[in-house]
Structures are given as structure tokens and as C-alpha cells.
Amino acid sequence: MEAARQDWIRLLPSVSDPVDARALAFHIAYFDAGNWKWTGDGTQAQWEFRPPQDVQDLAISEMQETQQAAPRWQRAAAIKYCRHVLDGAAEVSAHDLRPLLEYAAGAEASPHADGPDDEEWLTGDMYTVRCAVAAVALVKMPSWLEEHPPWKARCKEWILSACSKHASFSMLEHPFPSPIGSWDRFCAHAIGALWSSAPEDHECRSAVAILVGASYHHANHHLAGDAKYDYRSRMFVELASFRRRLGDDFSRLLHLAVLFARLRHIGWAGPPDTSPNVDGAFSHFANAFVRGTLPLLPEDWPRLAIEWPAKLRRPRKWPDWVQAQGWDQGFDLAALVSAMAWLPSEAGNLKARDRKFVVDTMGRLDDVILRDLGEDQEDTPEQPEMRSTRLRPQGSDVDDRGHKGWFGRARTAFKEVMSRDTKPRGLAPSRQKSRTTPLPIEDTIARWCAAYVVREPDPAVRRRLWEPWLSRPPTRYYWAESFVSNLCLEGFAEVPATASFVDAWKEIFKYAIREGRWLDREAEGFSSISVARAFLRPHGIQFGQAWTAERSQVASVLLPYWERWAALAMEHSWCAKDFLWMLQAPAFKVARRDGLRWVATSKLAQWIEDDRAQEALVFLLQQVEIDRGDGLELRDDQRKAFMMLLDRLVAMQNREAIELARRIRPSL
């Protein structure tokens, strides 16, 4: 140990980090026998560590630094507490609110708050803590503020001043991101209460417009629509609860948000000289919203995706590849979905006065998301290399110009980039044609739309919402699968299941067989299998969790459809495996005996060789035998199907099946 201590002593001068140096000095002192003293009074004795004075001085100075930093971390604790209160994880009382307000009033701006590497990113600046406390007071304690007008005025001032301070950011900028508990999220919580109390207040309207167009914490494609992380989504969710009080102004706000999504898309897709014009055009629309002269959201607002906004000067020249790909049209999907994040909360509100407007908005959002997922198109003459790449024999590493491998193709693309100011040919197909799976935003919209379908009593309205997802071409099967899976997820969330969910499931199943090509034996590729499996359970949920005993009535009502499903899809081993596992779920305790007949009449030869399907079939037969022990006897046709399946497994030398046959054959 002494040798190790001497090595540490020699190492100490070379340690440059002061924190590491203090820690090493403490260890050296700790392992020095001279720093340990024997104390005792004869009855109780112990060793006591007494470090030398220099180590004690280091510890004292470190403690003083911690105490100086304490106010910053107290600020972080206050912000975290406010976040928990607004999320419903904590409660606040009048006794707690006044100290919070006094603490926020005494908060000062840090002299180093502008640097991205400063601790302000973690602890929040003056605006963050003040907006946090103001949001708690305005949202959770409005009656207390009415009794204390000075504090109400100060909370309003804090929210509006934070918005005005950050109004100078360009809508296309990406400043250093703030944490989840940042000023913009707290303003999004509080702005609804402020604006609804004074709808004509220009300062409040200006703050709302700033929050719509600010890019300080811009939502990306993974967070858009999630009010827990995206401040724009949170703001629209809060404002939607005041729709009746805001009247037409809420429609004007949606119009402003849709224009923002259109302008932001143009700003990113257009040439560099477009960006200043985009900011100027949005300022024009924002000022019109503040004055109350911005028109209401038009009924056919999806057409804005192909129109050029007013007050926006067209660029002198669009790149040819932008127009060829269609990128001069469309919306910024993250911004658009954030503005529509209030739609899911209205899915079950069937008595709302503006129900038609809400459902129409949901349907048009579907149209926007799915507008480019039409029928497949042939390659254009401008993309010869892309066509030849697909027609090249598999395994070939020579491109059409004689270059070997990916390096040769990359060299060709680089020469094209350097030779002309256009997008190189053959690098990628169009944005929509190159994607084979939905974006996270599209999955989000599928879940929102499914929430409306399972609660909508009108069959015509239901079809208006689900048909765009099921009418995709076969190559877009992931979109149909996503919607059907989300339909089951939303439907199973209700116990007992709603009549609308059962009716919608039947309608979609019939459509998939007759018109949608999803359960057609003639359909080529993997599409029929993928969509067919989505009808059985939500993606990522076990059958036992999806089909619980409480849903046995739904399983019985859909019995004819399960028989039809088995006849169409069980020729595929993956479908057969899933269907066999589903029959073992608690909801199919009565229906699984009929399921034996469907399985026995399917094309066994096409799937029974699969080990996973065999395992599922053995477990199903064992479960049927357990049901017999509970008093559920088999009819003659069911018994014949049971024995036929068991004999088939025994003939294939399945060990579990042989053991099961030895045990139950005498009783059958």
C-alpha cells in the first residue's frame, strides 16, 4: 500500500484537472498512516481520520464553490417542480405559490446566458424560471391571481416579455436547443389562459403569433404532435380547450399555422435568396392575425400546399431537380402536425358544436399526408441511370458507364455535380417513391385517424376517414398496415369495445377483401401477409394482452370474419403462426374449438413444415385439451379436426404431439 501511495505522490504534479488533483490529494492523505489517530476512553476505542490542514483547506474551498452554485441549482429545482405541476405529477397550493412568485421576481439574468456551453442550458435563464412560475399561477391558480391583481399583471408581463425577447429569431434558424422545461414550453401552457381572458388584446395575440413562428425549439419529425415534448403541440392543445371563447380567432390561428408550415417548407426547399422573403411574408400574415384581419382557415386548406403564398416573391430560378421532385409544393409536416395536435383530444367529443369542422379537418389532414402516395409511376426519361440500376442483374458491381462498384458510381455522381448546377441523376428516386415505410409523423396521423374511426357512429364519416389509408397501391402496404394496427390499438383501449369499433373493423375487413387487394390470393409480394396480420392484433402487443377475457364478446361477434380470414391468409406460415397464437388468447376460449375446423381445412402443406407454426399448433391443441378438462367438450366435427391435426403432427415426429397423443388418445 505504501508503494502505491508513493506512486500517487509522483503522479500528483502531472494532473492538470483541479477536480482530479483534489481527489488524488485526498486519497494520498487517506492512505497515510500518520493521518489516523487512536481515540478512546478505555471502554470504547476507534480510529479517527484527521487529514492535514492543506487537504482540509481544499475541502473547505470546494464546499464554498458548491454553496455559490447553489442558487443556480435551486433555480433548476424550481423549474422541475413547475414542470411536474403542469404535467399533473405534483400539486400546488396558495401557500406554495407565493414563495415561488417571490423567488421568480428576484431571479436575475446570468451574465453568461448567451453561450451554448453555459450551465443555463441545464438550469434555465431568468425567462425560464419566471415563465415556469407564471404558467403554474395562470393555469393552476387563476382564482388566487384574481384576488391578487399585482401578481396577475406581473405573470402576464413575464410571459409576454419572454415572447418578445425571442421574436427576432428567423423561422428557418436552428439556435442551440433549450431543455424540455424551457421558456417556450411554459409560455405554451400559459398563453391559452392569457389570450382567452382578453381575445382582443394585441399583446397576447402578438405573443401567440411569435410562438407559432419561433424556431427556438422547433419540433422534428419524431416529436411533432406529442404535446409532452413539442411546445407548439402543447400550445394548440391548450388553446383548443378555449375554442368557444375564442370564436373565429381560433380558425384564424390555424390558418396562420398552416401558412407557417407552407412558408417553412418553401424556405428549406428553395434557393438561398428565398429565406429573407419567407420571414417577411410570415411577418405580414402574423400582423394580419394580430389585427384580426387574417381570413379564417379555408375549407379546402390543403390546396395551400400547391399555391404560392401572397406577399412572397418567387425566386429567380428554382433548381430543376426541385421542381422535378415536386419539392416546390407541400408543407413542413412537423409544423403542420404540431398545429393539429389538438385533434386527438376531440375524437371522443361527439357532442361538440363544431364536430363537423373537427372531423373535416382530420380528413383533410389525411389527404395532405397521403397526397403523394398515389399509384406507382414509371421512370421518367430524365432518370435513365435509376431505371438501369434496377434492371441490372443481381450481384453485378459494374454500372452502365463501366465503373466498378460503388466507388465508380460515386465518382460519376461527383463529376455530374461539378459539371452543372443540377441534382445528379441516378442518386435517388423521388422523395415518395424512395420510401417504403411511413415517417413517424405519418404513423402519428394514422393513430389520430384511428381514434376518430373507432368512436364515429356515422358509417359515411368513418369511411371518409379510413378509406384513404386502405386505398393505397400494393407497394404502399406499410401505410395500410399502420392504420389497421392503430385501429385495433385504439379499439382495444375501450373495455368493453365500442359498437363503432366493431362496425369499422367489419367495414375495413370487407373492403380489404373486395376492393383493397390486401387479402387477395392473387396479390403479389409481402403486402397481403403484412396487412392480414395487422387485423389480428396491434403491432407490438402480445395476443394475450390484446385479446383478454373482457373482449370475448368481440371475438364471438367477428367469428364469421375469422373463418374468412383463415381461408384467405393461412396459406402463409407467418399468418398461420399468428392465427394459432391468437386462438389461444383468453377471449377465444369458446371460439377456438371452431378455429380447429378452420385450421384443419386450410392448406396445411404450405405452412405446417415451419417450426414456429408447429410449435403454435401444439400449444393450441394442448389448450383445447385444458378446455375439455374445464367442461368444454368437442362436437364431432371439432373432434375430427382435432385428431386430424394431432395425427399430422405425430406423423412429422413432433415430440410434444406424440406425448399429447399418448396422454389423451384413450379419452377421445
Coordinates of C-alpha atoms in Angstrom, one line a residue, residues 453 455-466 500 503-504 507:
V453 CA -62.9 5.9 -36.6
R455 CA -65.7 6.5 -32.0
E456 CA -67.6 7.8 -35.0
P457 CA -71.1 6.5 -35.2
D458 CA -71.8 7.6 -38.8
P459 CA -70.6 4.9 -41.4
A460 CA -70.2 7.5 -44.1
V461 CA -67.9 9.7 -42.0
R462 CA -65.9 6.6 -40.9
R463 CA -65.3 5.6 -44.5
R464 CA -64.2 9.1 -45.4
L465 CA -61.5 8.8 -42.7
W466 CA -60.2 5.2 -43.2
S500 CA -68.3 1.8 -33.8
D503 CA -68.6 -1.9 -37.2
A504 CA -65.5 -0.2 -38.5
E507 CA -66.2 -2.5 -42.9

